[in-house]
Tab-separated table of C-alpha atoms and ligand atoms in Angstrom:
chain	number	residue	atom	x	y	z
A	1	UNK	CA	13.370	20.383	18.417
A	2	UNK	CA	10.517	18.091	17.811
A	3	UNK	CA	9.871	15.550	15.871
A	4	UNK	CA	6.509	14.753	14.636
A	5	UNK	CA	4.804	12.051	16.287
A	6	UNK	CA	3.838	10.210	12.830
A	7	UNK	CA	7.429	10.109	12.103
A	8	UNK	CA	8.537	9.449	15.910
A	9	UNK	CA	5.786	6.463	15.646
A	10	UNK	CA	7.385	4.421	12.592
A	11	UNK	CA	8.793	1.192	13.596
A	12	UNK	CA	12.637	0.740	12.959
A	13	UNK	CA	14.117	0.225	9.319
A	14	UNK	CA	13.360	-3.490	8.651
A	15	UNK	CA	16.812	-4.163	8.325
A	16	UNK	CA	18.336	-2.784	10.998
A	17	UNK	CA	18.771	-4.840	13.096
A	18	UNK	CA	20.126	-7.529	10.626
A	19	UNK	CA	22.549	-4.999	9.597
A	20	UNK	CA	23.835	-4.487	12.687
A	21	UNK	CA	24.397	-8.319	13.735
A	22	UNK	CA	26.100	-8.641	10.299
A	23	UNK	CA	28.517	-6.005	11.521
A	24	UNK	CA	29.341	-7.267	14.043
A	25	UNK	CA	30.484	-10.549	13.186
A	26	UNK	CA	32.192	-8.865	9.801
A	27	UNK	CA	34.144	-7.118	12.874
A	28	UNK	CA	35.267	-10.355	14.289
A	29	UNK	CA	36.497	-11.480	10.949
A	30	UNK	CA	33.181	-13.943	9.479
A	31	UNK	CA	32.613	-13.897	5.811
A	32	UNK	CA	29.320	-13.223	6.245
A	33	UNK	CA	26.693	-14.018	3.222
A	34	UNK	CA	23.755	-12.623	3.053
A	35	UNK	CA	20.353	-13.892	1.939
A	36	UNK	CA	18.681	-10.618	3.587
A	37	UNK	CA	17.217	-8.216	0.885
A	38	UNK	CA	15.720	-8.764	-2.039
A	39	UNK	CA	17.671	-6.586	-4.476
A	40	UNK	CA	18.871	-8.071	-7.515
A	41	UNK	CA	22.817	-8.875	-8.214
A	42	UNK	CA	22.479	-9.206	-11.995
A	43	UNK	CA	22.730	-6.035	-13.715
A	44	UNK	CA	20.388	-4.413	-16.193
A	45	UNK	CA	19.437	-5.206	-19.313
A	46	UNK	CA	22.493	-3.617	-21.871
A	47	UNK	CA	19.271	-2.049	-24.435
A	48	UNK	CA	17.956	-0.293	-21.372
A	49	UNK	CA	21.481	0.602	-20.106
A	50	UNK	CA	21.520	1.791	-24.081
A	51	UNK	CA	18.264	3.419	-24.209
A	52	UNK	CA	19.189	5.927	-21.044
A	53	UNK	CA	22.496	6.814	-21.962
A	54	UNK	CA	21.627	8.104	-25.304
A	55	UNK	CA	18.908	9.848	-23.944
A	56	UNK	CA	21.007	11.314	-20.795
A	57	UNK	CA	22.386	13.106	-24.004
A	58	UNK	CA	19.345	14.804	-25.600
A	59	UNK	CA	19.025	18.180	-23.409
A	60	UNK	CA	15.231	17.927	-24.207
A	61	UNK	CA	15.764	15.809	-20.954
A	62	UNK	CA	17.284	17.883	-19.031
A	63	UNK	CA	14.799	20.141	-17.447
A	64	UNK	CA	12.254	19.440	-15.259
A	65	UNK	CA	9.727	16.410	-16.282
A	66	UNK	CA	5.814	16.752	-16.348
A	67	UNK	CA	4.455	14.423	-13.107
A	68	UNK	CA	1.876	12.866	-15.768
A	69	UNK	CA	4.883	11.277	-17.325
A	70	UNK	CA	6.162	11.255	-20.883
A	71	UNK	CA	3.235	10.414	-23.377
A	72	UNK	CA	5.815	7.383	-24.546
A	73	UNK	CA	6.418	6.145	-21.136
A	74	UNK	CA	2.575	5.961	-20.533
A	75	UNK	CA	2.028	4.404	-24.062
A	76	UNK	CA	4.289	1.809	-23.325
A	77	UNK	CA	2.787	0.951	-20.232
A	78	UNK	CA	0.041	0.683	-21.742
A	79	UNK	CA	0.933	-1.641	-24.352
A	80	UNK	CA	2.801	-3.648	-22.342
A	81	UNK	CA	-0.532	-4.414	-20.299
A	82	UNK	CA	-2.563	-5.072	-23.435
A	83	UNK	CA	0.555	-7.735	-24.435
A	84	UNK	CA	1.541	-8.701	-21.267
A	85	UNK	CA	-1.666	-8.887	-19.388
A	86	UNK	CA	-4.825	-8.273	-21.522
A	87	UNK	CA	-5.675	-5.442	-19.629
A	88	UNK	CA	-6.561	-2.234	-21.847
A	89	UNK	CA	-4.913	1.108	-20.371
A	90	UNK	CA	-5.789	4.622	-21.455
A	91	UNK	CA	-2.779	6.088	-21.679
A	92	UNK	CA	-3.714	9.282	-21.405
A	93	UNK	CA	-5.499	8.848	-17.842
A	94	UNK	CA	-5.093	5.356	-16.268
A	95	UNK	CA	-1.515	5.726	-15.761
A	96	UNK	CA	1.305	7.701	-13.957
A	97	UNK	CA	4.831	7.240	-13.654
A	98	UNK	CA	6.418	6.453	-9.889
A	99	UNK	CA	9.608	6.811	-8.514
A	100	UNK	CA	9.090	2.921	-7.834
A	101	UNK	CA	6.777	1.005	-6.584
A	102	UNK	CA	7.141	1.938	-3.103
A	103	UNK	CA	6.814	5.692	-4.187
A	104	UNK	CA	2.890	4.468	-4.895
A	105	UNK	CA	2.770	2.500	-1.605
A	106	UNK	CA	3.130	4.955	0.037
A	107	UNK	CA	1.274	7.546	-1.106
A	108	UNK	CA	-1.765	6.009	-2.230
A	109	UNK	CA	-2.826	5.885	1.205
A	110	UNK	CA	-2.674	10.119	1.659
A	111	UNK	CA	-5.266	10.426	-1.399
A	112	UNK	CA	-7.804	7.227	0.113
A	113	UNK	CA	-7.344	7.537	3.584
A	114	UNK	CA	-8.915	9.947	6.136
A	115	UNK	CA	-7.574	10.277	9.874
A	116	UNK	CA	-8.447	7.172	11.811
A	117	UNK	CA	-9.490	5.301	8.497
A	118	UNK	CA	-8.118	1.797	8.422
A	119	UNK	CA	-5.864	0.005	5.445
A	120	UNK	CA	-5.862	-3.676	5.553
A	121	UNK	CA	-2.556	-5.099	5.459
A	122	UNK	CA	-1.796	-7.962	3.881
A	123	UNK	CA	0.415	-9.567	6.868
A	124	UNK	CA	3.032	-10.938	6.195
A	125	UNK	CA	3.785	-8.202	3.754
A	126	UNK	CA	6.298	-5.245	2.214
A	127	UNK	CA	6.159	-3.175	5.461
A	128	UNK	CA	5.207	-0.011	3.298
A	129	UNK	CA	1.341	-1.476	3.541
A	130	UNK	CA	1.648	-0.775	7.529
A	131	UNK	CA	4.008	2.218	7.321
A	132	UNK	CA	2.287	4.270	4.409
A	133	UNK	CA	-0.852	4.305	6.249
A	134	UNK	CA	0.484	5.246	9.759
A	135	UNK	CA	2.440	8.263	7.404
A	136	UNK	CA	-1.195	9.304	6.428
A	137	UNK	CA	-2.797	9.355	10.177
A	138	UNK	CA	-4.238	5.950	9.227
A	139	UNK	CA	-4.719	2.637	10.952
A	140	UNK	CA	-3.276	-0.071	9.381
A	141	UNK	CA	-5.110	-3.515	10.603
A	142	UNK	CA	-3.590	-7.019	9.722
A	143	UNK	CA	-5.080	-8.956	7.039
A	144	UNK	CA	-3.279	-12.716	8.257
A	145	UNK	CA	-1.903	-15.037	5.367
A	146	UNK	CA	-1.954	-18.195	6.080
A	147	UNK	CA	-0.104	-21.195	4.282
A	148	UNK	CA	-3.795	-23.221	4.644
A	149	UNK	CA	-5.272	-20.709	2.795
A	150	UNK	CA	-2.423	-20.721	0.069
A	151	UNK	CA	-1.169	-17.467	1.598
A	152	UNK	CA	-4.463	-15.885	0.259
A	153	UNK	CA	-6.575	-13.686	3.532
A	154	UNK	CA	-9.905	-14.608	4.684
A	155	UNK	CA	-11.921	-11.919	3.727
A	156	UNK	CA	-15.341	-13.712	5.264
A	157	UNK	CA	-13.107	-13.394	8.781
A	158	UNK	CA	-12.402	-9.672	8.905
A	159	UNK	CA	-14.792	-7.965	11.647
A	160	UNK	CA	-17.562	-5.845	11.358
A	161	UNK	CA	-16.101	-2.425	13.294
A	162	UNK	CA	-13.099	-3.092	11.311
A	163	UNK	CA	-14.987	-3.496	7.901
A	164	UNK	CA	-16.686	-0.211	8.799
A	165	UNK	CA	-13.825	2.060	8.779
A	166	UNK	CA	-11.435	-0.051	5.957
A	167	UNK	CA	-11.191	2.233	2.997
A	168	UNK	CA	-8.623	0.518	1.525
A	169	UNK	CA	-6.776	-3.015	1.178
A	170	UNK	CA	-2.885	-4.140	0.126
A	171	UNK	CA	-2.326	-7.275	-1.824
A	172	UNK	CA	0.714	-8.165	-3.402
A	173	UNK	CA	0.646	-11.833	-5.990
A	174	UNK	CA	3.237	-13.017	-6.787
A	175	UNK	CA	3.700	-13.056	-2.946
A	176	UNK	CA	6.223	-10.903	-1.019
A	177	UNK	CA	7.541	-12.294	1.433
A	178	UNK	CA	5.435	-16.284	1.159
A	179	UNK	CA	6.346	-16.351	-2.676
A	180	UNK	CA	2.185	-17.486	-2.885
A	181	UNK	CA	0.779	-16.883	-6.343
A	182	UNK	CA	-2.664	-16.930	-7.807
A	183	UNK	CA	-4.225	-19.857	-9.404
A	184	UNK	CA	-7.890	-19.399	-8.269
A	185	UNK	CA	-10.738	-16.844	-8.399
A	186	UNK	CA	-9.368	-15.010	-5.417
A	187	UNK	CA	-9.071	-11.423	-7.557
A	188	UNK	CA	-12.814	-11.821	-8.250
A	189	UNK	CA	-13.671	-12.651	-4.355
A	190	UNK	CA	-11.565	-9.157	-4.276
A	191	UNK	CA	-13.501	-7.144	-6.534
A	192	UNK	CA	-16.829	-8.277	-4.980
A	193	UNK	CA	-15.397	-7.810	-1.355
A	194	UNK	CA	-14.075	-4.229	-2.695
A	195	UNK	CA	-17.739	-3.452	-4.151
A	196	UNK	CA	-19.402	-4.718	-0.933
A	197	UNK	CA	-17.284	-2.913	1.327
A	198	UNK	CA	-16.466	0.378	-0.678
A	199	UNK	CA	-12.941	-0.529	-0.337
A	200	UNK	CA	-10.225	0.465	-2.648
A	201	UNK	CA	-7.871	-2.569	-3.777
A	202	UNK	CA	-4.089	-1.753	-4.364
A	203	UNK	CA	-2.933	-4.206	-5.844
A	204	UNK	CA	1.170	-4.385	-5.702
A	205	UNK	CA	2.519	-6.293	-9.003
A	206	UNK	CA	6.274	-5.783	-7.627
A	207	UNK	CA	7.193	-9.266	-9.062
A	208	UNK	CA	4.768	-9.929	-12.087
A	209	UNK	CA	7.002	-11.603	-14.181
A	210	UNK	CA	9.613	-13.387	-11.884
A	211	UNK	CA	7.535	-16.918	-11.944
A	212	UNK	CA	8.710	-20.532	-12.082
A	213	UNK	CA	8.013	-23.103	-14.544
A	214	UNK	CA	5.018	-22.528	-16.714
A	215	UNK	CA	3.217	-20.710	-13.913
A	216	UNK	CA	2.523	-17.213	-15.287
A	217	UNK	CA	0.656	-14.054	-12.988
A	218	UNK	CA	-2.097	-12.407	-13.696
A	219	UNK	CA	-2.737	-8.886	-13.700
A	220	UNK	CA	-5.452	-7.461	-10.913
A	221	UNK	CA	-6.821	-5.609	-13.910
A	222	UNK	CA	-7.730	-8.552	-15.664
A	223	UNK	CA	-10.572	-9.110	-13.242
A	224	UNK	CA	-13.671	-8.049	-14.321
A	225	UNK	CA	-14.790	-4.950	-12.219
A	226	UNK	CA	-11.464	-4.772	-11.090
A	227	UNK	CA	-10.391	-1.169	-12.660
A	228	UNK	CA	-13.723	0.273	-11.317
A	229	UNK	CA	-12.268	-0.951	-7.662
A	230	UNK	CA	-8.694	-0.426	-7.599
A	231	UNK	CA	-5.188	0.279	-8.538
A	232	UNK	CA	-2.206	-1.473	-9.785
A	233	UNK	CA	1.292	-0.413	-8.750
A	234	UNK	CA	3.980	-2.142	-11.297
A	235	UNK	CA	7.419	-2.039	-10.716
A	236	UNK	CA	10.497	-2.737	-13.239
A	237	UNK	CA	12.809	-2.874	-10.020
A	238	UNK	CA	12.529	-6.655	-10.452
A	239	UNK	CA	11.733	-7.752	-14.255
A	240	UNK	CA	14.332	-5.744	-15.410
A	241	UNK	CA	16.733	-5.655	-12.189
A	242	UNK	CA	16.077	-1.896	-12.310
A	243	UNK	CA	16.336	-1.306	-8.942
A	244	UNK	CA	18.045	1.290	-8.071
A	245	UNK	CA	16.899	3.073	-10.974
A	246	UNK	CA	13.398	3.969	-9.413
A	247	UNK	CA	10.992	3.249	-12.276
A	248	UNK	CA	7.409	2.012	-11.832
A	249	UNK	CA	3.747	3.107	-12.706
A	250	UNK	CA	0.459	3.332	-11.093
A	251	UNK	CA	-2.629	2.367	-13.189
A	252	UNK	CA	-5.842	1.354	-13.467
A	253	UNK	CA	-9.285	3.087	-12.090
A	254	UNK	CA	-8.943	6.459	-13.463
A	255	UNK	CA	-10.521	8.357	-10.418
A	256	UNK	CA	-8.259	7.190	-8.114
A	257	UNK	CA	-5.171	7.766	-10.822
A	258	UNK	CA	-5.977	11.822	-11.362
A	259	UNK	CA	-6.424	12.318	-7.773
A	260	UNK	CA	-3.151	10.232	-7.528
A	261	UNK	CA	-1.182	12.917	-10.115
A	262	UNK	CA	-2.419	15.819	-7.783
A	263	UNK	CA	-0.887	14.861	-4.909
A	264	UNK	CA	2.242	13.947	-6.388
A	265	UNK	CA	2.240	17.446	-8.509
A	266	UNK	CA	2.621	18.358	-4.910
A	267	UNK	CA	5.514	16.136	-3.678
A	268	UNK	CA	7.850	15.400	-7.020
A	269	UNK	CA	8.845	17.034	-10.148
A	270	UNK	CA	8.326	13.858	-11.444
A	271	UNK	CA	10.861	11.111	-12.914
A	272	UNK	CA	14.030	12.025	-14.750
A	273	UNK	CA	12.684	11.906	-18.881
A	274	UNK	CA	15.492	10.021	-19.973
A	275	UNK	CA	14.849	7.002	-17.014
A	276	UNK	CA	11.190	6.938	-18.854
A	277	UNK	CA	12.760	6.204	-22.359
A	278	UNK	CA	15.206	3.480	-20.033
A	279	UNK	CA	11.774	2.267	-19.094
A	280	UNK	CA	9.992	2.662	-22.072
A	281	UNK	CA	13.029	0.277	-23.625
A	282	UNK	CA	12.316	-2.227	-20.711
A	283	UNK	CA	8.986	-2.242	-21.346
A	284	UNK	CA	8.433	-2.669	-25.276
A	285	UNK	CA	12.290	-4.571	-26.051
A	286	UNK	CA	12.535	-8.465	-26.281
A	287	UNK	CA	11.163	-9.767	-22.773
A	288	UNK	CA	13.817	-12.829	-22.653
A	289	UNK	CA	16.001	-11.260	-20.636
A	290	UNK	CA	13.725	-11.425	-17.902
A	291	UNK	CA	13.119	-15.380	-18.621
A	292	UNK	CA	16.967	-15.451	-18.534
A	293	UNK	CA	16.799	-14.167	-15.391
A	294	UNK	CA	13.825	-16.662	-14.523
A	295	UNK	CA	15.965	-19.372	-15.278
A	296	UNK	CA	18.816	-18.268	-12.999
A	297	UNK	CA	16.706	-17.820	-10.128
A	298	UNK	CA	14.771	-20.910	-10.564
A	299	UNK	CA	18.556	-23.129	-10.305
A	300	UNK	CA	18.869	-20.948	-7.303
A	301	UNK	CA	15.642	-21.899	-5.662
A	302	UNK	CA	16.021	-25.144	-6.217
A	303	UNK	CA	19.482	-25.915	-4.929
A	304	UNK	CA	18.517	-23.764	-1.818
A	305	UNK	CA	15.491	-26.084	-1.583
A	306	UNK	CA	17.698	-28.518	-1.850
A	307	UNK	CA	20.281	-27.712	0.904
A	308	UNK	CA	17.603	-27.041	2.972
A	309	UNK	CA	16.056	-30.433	2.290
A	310	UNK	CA	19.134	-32.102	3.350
A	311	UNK	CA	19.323	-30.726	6.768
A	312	UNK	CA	15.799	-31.352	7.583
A	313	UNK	CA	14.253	-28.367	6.770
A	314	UNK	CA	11.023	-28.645	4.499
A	315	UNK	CA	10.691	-26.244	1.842
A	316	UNK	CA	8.423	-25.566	-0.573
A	317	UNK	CA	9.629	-24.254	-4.220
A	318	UNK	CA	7.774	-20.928	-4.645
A	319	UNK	CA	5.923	-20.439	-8.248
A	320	UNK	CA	7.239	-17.009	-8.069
A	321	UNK	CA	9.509	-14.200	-6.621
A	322	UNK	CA	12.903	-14.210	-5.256
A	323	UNK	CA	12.110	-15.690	-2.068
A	324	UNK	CA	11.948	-18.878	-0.042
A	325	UNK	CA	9.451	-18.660	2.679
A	326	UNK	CA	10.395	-21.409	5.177
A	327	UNK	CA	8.846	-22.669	8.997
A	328	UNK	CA	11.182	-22.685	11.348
A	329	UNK	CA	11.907	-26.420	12.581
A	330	UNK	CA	10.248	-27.049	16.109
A	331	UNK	CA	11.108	-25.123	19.058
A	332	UNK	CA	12.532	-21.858	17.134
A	333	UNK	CA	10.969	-18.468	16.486
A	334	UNK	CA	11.679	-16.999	13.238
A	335	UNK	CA	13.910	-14.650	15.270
A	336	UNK	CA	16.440	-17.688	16.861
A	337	UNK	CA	16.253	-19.621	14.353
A	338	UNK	CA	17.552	-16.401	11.827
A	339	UNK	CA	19.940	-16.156	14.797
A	340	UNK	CA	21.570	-19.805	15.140
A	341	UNK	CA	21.847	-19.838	11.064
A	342	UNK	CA	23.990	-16.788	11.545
A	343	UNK	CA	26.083	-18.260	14.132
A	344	UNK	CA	26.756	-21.689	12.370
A	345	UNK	CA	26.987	-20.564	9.167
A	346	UNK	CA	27.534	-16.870	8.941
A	347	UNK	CA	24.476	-16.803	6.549
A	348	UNK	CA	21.812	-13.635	7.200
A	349	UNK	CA	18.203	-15.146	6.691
A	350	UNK	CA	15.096	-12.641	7.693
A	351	UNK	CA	12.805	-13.434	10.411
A	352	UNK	CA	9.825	-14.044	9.131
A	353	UNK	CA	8.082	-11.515	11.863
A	354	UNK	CA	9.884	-8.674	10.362
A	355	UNK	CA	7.076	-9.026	7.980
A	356	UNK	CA	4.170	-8.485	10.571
A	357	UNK	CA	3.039	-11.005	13.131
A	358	UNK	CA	1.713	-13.671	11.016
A	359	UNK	CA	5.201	-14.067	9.880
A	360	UNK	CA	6.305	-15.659	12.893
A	361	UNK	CA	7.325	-18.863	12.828
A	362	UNK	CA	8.664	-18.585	9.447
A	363	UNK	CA	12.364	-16.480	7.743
A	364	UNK	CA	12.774	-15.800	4.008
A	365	UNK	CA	15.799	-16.518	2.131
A	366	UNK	CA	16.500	-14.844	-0.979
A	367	UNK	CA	17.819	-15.713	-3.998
A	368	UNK	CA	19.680	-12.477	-4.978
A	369	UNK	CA	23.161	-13.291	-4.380
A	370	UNK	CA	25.470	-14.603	-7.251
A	371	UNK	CA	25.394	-18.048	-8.141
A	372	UNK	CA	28.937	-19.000	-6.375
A	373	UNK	CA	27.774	-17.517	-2.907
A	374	UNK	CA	24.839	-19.196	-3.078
A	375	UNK	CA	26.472	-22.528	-3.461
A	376	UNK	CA	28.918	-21.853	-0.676
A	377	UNK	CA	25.612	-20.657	1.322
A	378	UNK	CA	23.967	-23.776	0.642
A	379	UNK	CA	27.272	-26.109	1.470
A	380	UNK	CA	27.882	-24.050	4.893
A	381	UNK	CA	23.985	-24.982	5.704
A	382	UNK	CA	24.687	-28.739	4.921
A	383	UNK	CA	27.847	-28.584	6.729
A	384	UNK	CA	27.481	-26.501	9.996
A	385	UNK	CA	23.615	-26.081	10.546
A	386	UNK	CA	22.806	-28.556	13.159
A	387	UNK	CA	19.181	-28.572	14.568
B	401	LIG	C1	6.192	-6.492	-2.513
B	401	LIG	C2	7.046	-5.338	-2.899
B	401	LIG	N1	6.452	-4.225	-3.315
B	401	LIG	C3	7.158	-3.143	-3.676
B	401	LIG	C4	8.538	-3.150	-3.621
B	401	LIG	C5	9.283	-1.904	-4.002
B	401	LIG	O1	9.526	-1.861	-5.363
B	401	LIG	P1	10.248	-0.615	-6.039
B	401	LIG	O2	11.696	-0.938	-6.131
B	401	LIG	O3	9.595	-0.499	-7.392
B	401	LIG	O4	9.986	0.590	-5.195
B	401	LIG	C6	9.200	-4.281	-3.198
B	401	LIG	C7	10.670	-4.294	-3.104
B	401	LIG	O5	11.304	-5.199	-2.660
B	401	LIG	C8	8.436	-5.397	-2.813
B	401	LIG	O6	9.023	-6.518	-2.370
């Protein structure tokens, strides 16, 4: 048997290896507690929990959806980026459902990308923006973040051979894994860059409304130029702690949207009707559950900033996601240092090179896990971490 060479080629599940180190001290007996993944503990919403059950019940669910999504899910998309973002959406052609956010990831790259065309990749980033285009016979080249630049890439420093073949770029604000947000004209640099180049911007909104304070993110579309450029891929994974639910939507430049819906006519049957009307609940019900949720994470963030303060360990309080994105102290790599924290205090950070090499030198700690871990997380960091 043989396996394809694109599949052969992909680089080992993220969390593998942290997986398998938690194992193994689980075996020996640790109460391990992990500040790994990102997925939320809190459940969802009870109106969306609502919303789907007493659709599960209407058979005019039960067969097979259309791939260009129920007219109400892509209404209230739509609305909810007029409301939400002041960004106007045609419903009817600048927006299609996804089976999440990484569902559009991924595939965007199959309808921009020819063999040996190149994605820039935001690095550190969601690994999808260096896996989807490898999955599409494309060559995905590192776009650095650095914390000088506010996490934001150079565009001025990306070379001319590599400019040449880019067709498309990844950016993700609110920032996956550096929790970096937007408060400059860095969308507009985008668009211009995009224009220049003949570049298509995906722009990955994953965590538009998880923010801090009075801090709140923009859309990509609200750039001018923007929806002539790109692509937005929203995600109610972690507004609405949806994830395992699979909802999300790609919009914006219409072009790039229809060609989108072909390909997936050829892939999916599309997303299970009565998840839409879950989603479509989500989208157009009160939105304070998700500053609830805010709230919680931002008392999380700050007594992790907090515990991490006390042992010596600068960190910065992100203005949004569900991350802390911390240097290692001197004389670590992202990999020992995730190491010794597991050792001392049976806490699983991420190295921050899991995220692509401009991630070394740094692990992200999330702030998923329910408020009483976290404190004993924080206590066994004061107490056992020694540097
Ligand atoms: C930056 C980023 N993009 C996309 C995703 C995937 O989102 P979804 O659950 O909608 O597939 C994640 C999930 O953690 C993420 O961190």
């Amino acid at each position: 048997m043989t396996i394809s060479e694109r599949v052969a080629g992909l680089p080992p599940y993220l969390f593998a290896d942290i997986e398998r180190k938690i194992e193994e001290r689980r075996r020996a007996g640790a109460d391990v507690i992990s500040l790994g993944i990102g997925d939320p503990d809190l459940p969802t919403p009870p109106h969306i929990v609502t919303a789907l059950t007493a659709a599960a019940a209407d058979a005019s669910t039960h067969q097979y959806p259309s791939n260009r999504g129920e007219l109400g899910f892509r209404e209230a998309v739509a609305t909810f980026y007029g409301h939400r973002f002041g960004v106007a959406l045609d419903p009817a052609d600048q927006v299609v459902p996804l089976l999440g956010a990484k569902e559009g990831i991924a595939h965007i790259c199959q309808v921009v990308l020819n063999p040996g065309d190149v994605a820039l990749a935001a690095d550190p980033g969601y690994p999808v923006y260096t896996t989807g285009p490898m999955l599409a016979d494309g060559v995905a080249v590192s776009l650095p973040l650095k914390a000088e630049l506010g996490f934001q890439p150079d565009l001025e420093a990306i070379d001319g051979d590599t400019l040449a073949k880019a067709k498309m770029v990844f950016v993700s604000y609110p920032n996956n894994p550096t929790g970096a947000v937007i408060e400059d004209d860095f969308f507009a640099r985008l668009v211009a860059f995009a224009r220049a180049h003949d570049v298509v911007v995906v722009h990955d909104n994953a965590y538009a409304d998880i923010t801090y304070g009075d801090y709140v993110a923009p859309s990509f579309l609200a750039t001018p130029g923007a929806s002539d450029v790109g692509v937005e891929v929203l995600s109610l994974s972690k507004s609405y702690n949806m994830t395992g639910w699979r909802v999300g939507a790609i919009v914006g430049n219409r072009e790039l949207v229809d060609a989108y819906w072909r390909l997936k006519t050829n892939i999916d049957s599309g997303m299970f009707a009565a998840v839409q009307r879950a989603g479509v609940a989500a989208l157009s019900g009160s939105q304070q559950c998700v500053r609830d949720m805010c709230k919680v994470y931002e008392r999380r963030r700050d007594l992790l900033v907090h515990a991490l303060r006390s042992v010596g360990i600068e960190a910065t309080p992100p203005k949004g996601t569900i991350y802390l994105w911390v240097a290692v102290p001197d004389g670590y790599t992202s990999a020992s240092f995730t190491q010794q924290v597991l050792e001392q205090a049976d806490v699983v950070i991420t190295p921050g090179a899991a995220y692509g090499p401009s991630g070394e030198g740094y692990v992200r700690l999330s702030l998923t896990v329910p408020d009483e871990r976290l404190k004993e997380a924080v206590q066994r960091i004061e107490e056992r971490v020694r540097l």
